[in-house]
C-alpha positions as protocol buffer text, in pm:
chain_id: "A"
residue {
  index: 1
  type: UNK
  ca { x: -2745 y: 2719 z: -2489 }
}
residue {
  index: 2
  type: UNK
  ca { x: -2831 y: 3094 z: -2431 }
}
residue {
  index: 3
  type: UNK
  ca { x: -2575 y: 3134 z: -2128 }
}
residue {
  index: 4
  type: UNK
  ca { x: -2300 y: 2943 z: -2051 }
}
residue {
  index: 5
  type: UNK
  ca { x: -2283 y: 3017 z: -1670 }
}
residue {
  index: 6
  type: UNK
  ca { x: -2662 y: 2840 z: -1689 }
}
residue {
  index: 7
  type: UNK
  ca { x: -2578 y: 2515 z: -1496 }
}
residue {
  index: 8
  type: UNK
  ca { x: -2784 y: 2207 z: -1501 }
}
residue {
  index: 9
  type: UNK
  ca { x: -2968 y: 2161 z: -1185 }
}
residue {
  index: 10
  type: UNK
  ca { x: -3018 y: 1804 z: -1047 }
}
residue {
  index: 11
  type: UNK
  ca { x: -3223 y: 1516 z: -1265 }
}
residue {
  index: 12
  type: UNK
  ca { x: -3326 y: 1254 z: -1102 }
}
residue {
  index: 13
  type: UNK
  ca { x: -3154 y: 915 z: -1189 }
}
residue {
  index: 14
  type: UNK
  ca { x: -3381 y: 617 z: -1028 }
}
residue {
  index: 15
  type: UNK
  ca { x: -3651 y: 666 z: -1317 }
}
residue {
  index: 16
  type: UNK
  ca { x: -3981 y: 475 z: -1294 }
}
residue {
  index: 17
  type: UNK
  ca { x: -3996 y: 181 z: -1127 }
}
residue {
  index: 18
  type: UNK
  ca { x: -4375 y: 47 z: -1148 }
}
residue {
  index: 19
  type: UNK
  ca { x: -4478 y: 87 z: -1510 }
}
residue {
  index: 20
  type: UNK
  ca { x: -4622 y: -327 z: -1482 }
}
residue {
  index: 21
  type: UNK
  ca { x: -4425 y: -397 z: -1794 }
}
residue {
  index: 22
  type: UNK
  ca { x: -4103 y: -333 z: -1947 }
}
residue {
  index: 23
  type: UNK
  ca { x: -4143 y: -93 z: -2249 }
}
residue {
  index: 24
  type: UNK
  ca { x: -4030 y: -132 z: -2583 }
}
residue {
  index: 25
  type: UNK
  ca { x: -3684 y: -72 z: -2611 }
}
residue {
  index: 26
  type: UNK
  ca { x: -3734 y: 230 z: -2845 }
}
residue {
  index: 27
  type: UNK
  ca { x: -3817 y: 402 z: -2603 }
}
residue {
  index: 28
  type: UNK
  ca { x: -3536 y: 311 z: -2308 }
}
residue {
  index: 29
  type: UNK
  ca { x: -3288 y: 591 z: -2328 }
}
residue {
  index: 30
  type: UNK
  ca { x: -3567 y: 860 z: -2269 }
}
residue {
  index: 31
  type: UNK
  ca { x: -3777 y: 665 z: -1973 }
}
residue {
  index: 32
  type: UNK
  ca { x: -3561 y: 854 z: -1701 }
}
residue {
  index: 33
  type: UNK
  ca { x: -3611 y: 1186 z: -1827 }
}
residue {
  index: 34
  type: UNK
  ca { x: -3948 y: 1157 z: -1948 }
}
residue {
  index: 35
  type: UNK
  ca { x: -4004 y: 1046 z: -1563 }
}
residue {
  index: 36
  type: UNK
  ca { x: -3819 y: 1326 z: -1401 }
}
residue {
  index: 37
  type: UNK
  ca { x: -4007 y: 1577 z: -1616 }
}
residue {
  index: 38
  type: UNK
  ca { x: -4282 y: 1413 z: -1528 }
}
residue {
  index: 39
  type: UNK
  ca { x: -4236 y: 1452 z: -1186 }
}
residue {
  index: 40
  type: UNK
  ca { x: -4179 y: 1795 z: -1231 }
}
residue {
  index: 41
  type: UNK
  ca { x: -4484 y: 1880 z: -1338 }
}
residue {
  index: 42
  type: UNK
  ca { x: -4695 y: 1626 z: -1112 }
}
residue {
  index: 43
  type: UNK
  ca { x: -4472 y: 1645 z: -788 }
}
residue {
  index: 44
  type: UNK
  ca { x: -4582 y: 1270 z: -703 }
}
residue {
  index: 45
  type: UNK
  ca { x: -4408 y: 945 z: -801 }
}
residue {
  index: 46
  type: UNK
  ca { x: -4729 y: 733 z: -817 }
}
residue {
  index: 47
  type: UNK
  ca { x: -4873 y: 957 z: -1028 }
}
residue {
  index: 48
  type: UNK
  ca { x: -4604 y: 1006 z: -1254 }
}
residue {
  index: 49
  type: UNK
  ca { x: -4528 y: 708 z: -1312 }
}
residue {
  index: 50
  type: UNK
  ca { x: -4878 y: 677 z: -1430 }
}
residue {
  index: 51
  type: UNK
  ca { x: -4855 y: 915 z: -1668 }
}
residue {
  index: 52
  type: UNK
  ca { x: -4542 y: 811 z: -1771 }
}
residue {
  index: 53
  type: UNK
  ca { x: -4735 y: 487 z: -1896 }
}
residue {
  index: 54
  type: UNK
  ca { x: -5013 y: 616 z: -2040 }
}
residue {
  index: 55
  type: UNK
  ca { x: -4724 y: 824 z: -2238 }
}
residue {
  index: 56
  type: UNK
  ca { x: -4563 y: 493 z: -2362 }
}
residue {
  index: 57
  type: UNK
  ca { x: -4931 y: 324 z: -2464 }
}
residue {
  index: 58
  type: UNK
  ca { x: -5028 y: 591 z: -2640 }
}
residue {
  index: 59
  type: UNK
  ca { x: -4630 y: 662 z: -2793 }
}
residue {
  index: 60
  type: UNK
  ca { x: -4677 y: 217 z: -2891 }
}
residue {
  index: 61
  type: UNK
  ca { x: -5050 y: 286 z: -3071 }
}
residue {
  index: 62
  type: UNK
  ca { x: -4893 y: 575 z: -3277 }
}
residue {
  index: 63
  type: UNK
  ca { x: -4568 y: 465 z: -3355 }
}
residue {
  index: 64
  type: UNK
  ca { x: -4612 y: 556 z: -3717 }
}
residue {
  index: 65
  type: UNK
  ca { x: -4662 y: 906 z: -3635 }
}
residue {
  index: 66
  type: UNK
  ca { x: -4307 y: 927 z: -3430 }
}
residue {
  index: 67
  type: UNK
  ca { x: -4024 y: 1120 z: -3631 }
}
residue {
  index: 68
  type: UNK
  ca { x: -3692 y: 913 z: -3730 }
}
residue {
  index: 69
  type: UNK
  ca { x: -3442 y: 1172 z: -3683 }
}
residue {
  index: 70
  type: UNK
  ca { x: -3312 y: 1186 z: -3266 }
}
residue {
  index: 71
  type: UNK
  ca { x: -3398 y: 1566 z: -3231 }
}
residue {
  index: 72
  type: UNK
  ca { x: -3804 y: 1509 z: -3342 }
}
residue {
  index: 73
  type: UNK
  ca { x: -3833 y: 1166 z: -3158 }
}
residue {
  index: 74
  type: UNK
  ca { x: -3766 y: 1300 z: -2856 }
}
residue {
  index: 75
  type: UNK
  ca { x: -3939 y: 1636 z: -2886 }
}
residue {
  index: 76
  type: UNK
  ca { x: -4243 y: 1412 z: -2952 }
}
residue {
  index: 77
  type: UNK
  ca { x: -4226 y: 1170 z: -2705 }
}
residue {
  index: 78
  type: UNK
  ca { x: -4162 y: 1528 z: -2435 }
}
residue {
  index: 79
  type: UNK
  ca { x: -4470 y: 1695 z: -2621 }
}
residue {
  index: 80
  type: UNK
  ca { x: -4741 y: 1364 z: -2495 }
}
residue {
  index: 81
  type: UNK
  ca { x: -4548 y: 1407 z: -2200 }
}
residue {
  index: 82
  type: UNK
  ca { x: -4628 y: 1731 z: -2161 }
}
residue {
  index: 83
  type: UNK
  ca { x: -4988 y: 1685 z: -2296 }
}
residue {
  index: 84
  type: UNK
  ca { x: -5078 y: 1402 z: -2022 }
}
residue {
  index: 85
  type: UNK
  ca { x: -4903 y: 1574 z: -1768 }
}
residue {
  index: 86
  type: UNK
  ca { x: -5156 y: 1830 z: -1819 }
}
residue {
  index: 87
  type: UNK
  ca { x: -5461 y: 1619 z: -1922 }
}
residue {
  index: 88
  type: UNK
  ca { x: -5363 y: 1440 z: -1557 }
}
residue {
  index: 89
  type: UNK
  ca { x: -5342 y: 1781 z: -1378 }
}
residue {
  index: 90
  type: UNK
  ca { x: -5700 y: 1885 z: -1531 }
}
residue {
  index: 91
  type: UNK
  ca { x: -5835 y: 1593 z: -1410 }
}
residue {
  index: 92
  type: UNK
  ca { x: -5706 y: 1666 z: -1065 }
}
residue {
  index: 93
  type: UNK
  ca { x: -5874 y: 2019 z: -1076 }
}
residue {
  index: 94
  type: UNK
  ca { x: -6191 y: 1885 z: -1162 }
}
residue {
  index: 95
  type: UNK
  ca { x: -6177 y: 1624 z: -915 }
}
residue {
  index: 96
  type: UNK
  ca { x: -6121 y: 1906 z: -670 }
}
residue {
  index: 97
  type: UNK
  ca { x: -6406 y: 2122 z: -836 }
}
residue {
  index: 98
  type: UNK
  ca { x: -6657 y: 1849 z: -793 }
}
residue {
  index: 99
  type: UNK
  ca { x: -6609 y: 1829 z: -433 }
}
residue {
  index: 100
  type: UNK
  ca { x: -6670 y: 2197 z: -353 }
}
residue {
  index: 101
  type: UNK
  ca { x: -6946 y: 2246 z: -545 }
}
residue {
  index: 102
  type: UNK
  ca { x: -7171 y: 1940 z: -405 }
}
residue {
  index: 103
  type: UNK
  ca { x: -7129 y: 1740 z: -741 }
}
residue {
  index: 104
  type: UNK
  ca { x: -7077 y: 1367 z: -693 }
}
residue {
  index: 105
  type: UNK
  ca { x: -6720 y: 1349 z: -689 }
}
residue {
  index: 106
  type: UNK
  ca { x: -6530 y: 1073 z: -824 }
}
residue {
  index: 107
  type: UNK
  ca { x: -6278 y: 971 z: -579 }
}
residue {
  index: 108
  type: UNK
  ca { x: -5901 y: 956 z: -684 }
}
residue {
  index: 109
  type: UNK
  ca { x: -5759 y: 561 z: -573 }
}
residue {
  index: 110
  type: UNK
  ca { x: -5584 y: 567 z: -251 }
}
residue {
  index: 111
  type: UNK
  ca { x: -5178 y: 623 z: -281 }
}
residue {
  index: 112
  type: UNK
  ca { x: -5014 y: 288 z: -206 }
}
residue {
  index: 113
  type: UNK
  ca { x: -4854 y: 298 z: 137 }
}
residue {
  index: 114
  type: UNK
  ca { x: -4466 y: 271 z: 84 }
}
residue {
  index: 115
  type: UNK
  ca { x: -4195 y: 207 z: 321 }
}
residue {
  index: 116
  type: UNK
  ca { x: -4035 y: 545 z: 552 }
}
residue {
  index: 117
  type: UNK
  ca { x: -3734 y: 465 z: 341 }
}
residue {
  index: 118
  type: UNK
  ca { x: -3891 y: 472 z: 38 }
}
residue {
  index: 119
  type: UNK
  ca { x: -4063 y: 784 z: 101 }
}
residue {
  index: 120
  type: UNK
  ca { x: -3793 y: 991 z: 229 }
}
residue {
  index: 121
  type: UNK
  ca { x: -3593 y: 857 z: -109 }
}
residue {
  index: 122
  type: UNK
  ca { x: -3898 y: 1029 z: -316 }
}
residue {
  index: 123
  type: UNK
  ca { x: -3895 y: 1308 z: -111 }
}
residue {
  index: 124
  type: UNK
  ca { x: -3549 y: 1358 z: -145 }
}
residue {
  index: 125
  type: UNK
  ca { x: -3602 y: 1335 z: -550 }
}
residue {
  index: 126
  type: UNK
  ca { x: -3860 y: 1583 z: -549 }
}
residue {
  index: 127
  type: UNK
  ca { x: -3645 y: 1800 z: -350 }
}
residue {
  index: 128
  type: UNK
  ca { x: -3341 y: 1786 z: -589 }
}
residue {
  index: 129
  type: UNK
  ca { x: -3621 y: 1874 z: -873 }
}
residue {
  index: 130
  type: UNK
  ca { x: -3643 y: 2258 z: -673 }
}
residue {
  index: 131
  type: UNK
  ca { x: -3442 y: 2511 z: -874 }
}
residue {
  index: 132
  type: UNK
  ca { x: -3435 y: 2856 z: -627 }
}
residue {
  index: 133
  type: UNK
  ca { x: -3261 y: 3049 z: -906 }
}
residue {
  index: 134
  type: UNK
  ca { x: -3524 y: 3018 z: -1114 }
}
residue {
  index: 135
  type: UNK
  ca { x: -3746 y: 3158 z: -866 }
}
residue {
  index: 136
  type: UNK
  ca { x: -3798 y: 3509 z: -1093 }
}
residue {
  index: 137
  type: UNK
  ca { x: -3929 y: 3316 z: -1395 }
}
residue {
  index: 138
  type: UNK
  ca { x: -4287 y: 3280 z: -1509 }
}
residue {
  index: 139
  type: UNK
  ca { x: -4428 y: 2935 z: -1521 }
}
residue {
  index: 140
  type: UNK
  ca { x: -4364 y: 2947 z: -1855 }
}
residue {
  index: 141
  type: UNK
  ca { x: -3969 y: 3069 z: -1845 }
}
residue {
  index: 142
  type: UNK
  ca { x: -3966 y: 2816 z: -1613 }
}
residue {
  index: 143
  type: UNK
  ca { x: -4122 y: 2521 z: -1837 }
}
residue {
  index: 144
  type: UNK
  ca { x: -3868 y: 2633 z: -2102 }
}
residue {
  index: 145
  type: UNK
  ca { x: -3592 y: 2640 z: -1846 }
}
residue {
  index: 146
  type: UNK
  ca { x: -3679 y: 2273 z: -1742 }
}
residue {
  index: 147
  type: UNK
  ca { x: -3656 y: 2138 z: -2122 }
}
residue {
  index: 148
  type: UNK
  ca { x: -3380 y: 2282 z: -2226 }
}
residue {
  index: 149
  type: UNK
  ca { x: -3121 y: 2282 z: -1917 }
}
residue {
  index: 150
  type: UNK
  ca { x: -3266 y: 1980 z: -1768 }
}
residue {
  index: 151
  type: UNK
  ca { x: -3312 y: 1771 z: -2028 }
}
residue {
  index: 152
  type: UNK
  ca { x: -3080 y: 1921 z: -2264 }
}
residue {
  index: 153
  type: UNK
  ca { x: -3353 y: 2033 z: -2563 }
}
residue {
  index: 154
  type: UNK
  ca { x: -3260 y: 2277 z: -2883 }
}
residue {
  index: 155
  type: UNK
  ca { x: -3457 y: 2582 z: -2881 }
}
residue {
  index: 156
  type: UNK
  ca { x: -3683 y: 2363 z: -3165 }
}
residue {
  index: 157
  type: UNK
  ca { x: -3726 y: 2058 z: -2997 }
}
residue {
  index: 158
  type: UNK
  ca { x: -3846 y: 2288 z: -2723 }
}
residue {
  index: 159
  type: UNK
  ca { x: -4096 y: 2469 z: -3006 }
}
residue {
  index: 160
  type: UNK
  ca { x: -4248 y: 2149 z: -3082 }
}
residue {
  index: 161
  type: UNK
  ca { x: -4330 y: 2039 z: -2693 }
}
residue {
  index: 162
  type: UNK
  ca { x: -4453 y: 2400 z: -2592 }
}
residue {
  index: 163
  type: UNK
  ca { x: -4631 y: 2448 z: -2964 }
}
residue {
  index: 164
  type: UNK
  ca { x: -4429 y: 2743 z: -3051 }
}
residue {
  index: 165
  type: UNK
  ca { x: -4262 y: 2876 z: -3309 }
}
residue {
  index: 166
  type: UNK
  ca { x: -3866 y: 2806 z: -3323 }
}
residue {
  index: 167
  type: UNK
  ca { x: -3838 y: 3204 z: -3273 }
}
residue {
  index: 168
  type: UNK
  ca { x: -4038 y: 3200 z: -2998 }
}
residue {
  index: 169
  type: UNK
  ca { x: -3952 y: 2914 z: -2786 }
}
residue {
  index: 170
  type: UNK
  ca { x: -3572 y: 3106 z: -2803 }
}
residue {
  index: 171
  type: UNK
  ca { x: -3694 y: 3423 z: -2690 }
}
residue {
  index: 172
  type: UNK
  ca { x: -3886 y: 3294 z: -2411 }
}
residue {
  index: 173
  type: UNK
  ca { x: -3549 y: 3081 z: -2360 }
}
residue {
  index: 174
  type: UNK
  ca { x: -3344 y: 3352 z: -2353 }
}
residue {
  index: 175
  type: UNK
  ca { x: -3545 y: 3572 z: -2109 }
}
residue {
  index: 176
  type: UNK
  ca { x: -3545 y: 3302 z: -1880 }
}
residue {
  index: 177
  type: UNK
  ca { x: -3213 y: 3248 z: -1847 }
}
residue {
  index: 178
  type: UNK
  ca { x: -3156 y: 3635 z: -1794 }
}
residue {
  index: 179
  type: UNK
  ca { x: -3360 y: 3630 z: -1525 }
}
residue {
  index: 180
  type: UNK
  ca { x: -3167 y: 3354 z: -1352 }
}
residue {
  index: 181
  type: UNK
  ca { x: -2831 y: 3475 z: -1387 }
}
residue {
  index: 182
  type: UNK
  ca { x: -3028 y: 3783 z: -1213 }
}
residue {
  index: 183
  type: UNK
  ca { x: -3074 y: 3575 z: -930 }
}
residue {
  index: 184
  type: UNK
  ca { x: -2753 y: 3419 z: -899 }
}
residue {
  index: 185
  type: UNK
  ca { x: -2566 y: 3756 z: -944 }
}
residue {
  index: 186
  type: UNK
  ca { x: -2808 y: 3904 z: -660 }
}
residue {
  index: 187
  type: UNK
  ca { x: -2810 y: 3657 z: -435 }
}
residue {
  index: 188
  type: UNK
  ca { x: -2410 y: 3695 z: -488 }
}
residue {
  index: 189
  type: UNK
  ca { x: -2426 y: 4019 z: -351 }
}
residue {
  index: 190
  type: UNK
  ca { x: -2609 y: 3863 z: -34 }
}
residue {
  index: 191
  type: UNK
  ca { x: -2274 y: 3716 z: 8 }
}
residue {
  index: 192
  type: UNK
  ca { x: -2005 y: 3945 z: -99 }
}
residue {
  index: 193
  type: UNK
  ca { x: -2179 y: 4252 z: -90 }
}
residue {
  index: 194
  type: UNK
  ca { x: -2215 y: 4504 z: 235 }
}
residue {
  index: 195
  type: UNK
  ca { x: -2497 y: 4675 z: 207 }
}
residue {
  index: 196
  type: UNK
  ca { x: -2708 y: 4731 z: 455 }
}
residue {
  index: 197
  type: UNK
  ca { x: -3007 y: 4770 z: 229 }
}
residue {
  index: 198
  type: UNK
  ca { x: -2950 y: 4359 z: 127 }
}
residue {
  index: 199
  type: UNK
  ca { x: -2901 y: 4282 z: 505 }
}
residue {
  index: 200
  type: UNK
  ca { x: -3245 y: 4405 z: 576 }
}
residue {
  index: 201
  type: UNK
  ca { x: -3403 y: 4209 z: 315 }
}
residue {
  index: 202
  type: UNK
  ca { x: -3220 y: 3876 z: 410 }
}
residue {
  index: 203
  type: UNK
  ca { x: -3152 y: 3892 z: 790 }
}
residue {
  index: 204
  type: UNK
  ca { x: -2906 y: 3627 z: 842 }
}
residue {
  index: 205
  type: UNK
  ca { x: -2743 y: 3502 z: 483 }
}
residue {
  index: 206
  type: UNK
  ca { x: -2955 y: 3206 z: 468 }
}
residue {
  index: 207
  type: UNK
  ca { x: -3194 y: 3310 z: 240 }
}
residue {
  index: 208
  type: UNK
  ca { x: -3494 y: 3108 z: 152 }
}
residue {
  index: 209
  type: UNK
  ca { x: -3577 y: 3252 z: -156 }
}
residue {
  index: 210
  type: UNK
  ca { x: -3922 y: 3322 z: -225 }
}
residue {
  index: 211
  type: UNK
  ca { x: -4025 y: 3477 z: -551 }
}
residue {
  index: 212
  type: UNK
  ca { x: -4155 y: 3814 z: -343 }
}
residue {
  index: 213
  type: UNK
  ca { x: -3820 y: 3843 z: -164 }
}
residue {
  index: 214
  type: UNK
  ca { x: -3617 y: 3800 z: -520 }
}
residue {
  index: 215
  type: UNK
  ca { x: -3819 y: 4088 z: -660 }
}
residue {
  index: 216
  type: UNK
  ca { x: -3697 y: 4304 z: -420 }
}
residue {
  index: 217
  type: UNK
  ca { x: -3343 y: 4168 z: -413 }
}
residue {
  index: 218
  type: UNK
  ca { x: -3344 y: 4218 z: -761 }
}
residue {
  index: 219
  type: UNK
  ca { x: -3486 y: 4509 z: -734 }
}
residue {
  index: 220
  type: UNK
  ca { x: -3277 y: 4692 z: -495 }
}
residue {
  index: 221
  type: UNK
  ca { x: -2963 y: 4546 z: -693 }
}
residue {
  index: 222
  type: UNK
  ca { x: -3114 y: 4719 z: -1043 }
}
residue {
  index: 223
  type: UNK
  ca { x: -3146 y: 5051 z: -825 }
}
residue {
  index: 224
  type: UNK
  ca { x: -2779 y: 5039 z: -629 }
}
residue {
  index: 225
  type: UNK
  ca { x: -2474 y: 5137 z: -773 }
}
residue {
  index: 226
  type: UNK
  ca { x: -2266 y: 4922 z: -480 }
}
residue {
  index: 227
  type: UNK
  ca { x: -2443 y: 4620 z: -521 }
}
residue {
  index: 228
  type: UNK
  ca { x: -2429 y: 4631 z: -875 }
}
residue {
  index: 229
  type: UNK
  ca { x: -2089 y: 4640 z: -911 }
}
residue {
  index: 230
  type: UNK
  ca { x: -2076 y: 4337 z: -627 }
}
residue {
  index: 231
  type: UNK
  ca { x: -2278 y: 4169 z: -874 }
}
residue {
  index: 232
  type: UNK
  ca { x: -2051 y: 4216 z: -1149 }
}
residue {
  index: 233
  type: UNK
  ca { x: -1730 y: 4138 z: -980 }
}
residue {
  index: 234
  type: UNK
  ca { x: -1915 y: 3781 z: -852 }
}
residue {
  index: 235
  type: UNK
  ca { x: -1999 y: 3678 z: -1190 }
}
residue {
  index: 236
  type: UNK
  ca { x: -1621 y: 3758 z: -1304 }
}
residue {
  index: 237
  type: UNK
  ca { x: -1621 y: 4083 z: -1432 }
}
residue {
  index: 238
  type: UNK
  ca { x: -1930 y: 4035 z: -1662 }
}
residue {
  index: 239
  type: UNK
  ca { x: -2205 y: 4289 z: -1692 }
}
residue {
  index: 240
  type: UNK
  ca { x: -2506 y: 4340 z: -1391 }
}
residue {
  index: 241
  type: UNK
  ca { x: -2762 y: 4130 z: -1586 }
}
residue {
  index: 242
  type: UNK
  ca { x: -3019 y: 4348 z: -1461 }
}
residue {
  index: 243
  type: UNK
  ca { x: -2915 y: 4591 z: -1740 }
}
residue {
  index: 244
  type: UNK
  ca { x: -3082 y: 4372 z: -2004 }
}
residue {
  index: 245
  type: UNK
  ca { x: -3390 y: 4315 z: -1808 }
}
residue {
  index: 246
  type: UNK
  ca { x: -3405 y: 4685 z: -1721 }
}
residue {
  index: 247
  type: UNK
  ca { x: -3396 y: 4837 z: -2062 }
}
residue {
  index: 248
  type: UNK
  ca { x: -3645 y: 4554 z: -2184 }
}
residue {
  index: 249
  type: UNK
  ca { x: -3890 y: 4720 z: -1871 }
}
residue {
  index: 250
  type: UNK
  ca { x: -3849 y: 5094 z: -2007 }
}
């Protein structure tokens, strides 16, 4: 792990619950993470859970190809995760393509109707997937971020889903967790701090967190000598974080 003050956000736990029939047992231990990630990326249960067979099918025709040891196994079960996720996603774009350029388009089947129970339980789930610290990353930090704190994958297991090198995926890593514990020691100063600088930014203390209104928290934090030093004495004593990010910038 590259921080130890980077926290797990919330996975979801009810998993899949449609795939028409029950996998091979192989592949059991992974189906609820493999779905949550899924989700993740999709932000739709129907679809997901979709994907999440066609993940399964395609994991059962090349079963051969799978690694024995735990670390590759699942690394290559998240990388054709990761690659129908996208395929899925691709599809959707050209779906939406069609339609705006007068092209026949091919019509995506209707969602199932579900119960107002059932969908305020999925929206619930896809709300527990948001992560507003990580609201400074890139997409990428933030695909990185999702492996490896949410689903608890080694710098390379997380090479081998995002096709980098072992070097690279803990870089990228690395900078992404900076630039959360950026945003949990600045919106710490939101709290503890007094500067009148922050309360302009936030208003009131509840801050929705938008990535424009982090820069500039961040920002400002980088720049003041007051609410640096809040920052520091929130996160225990520890160094502003912003000093790493800073002297990568110059």
């Amino acid at each position: 792990m590259t921080s130890s003050r980077l926290d797990s956000p919330t996975r979801t736990t009810d998993g899949p619950r449609t795939l028409g029939q029950r996998p091979p047992a192989r592949y059991e231990e992974y189906l609820d993470g493999l779905f949550t990630y899924c989700l993740s990326v999709l932000c739709d249960h129907d679809t997901a859970t979709a994907v999440l067979g066609d993940v399964l099918a395609i994991a059962e025709r090349h079963h051969g190809r799978c690694p024995s040891d735990e670390g590759g196994r699942r690394a290559w079960l998240y990388a054709l995760a990761r690659w129908a996720c996208l395929r899925s996603l691709g599809e959707q774009r050209r779906r939406r393509q069609g339609a705006h350029t007068g092209r026949p388009a091919v019509a995506a089947p209707a969602p199932p109707r579900v119960s107002p129970q059932l969908a305020e339980r999925r929206r619930l789930e896809l709300a527990a997937l948001a992560w507003p610290e990580a609201a400074g990353t890139t997409p990428e930090q933030r695909e990185a971020l999702e492996l490896a704190v949410r689903h608890g994958l080694g710098h390379r297991e997380l090479a081998v889903v995002l096709s980098l090198d072992p070097l690279a995926a803990r870089e990228l890593l690395s900078s992404a967790a900076c630039e959360v514990e950026r945003t949990r020691a600045a919106l710490a100063v939101v709290e503890t701090g007094d500067c009148p600088t922050v309360a302009g930014l936030t208003g009131d203390h509840q801050v929705l967190l938008s990535a424009a209104l982090r820069a500039e928290l961040v920002r400002h934090v980088d720049d003041c000598p007051r609410c640096r030093k809040a920052a520091e004495r929130a996160g225990a004593g520890g160094p502003w974080p912003g000093a790493a990010g800073a002297a990568a910038r110059s």
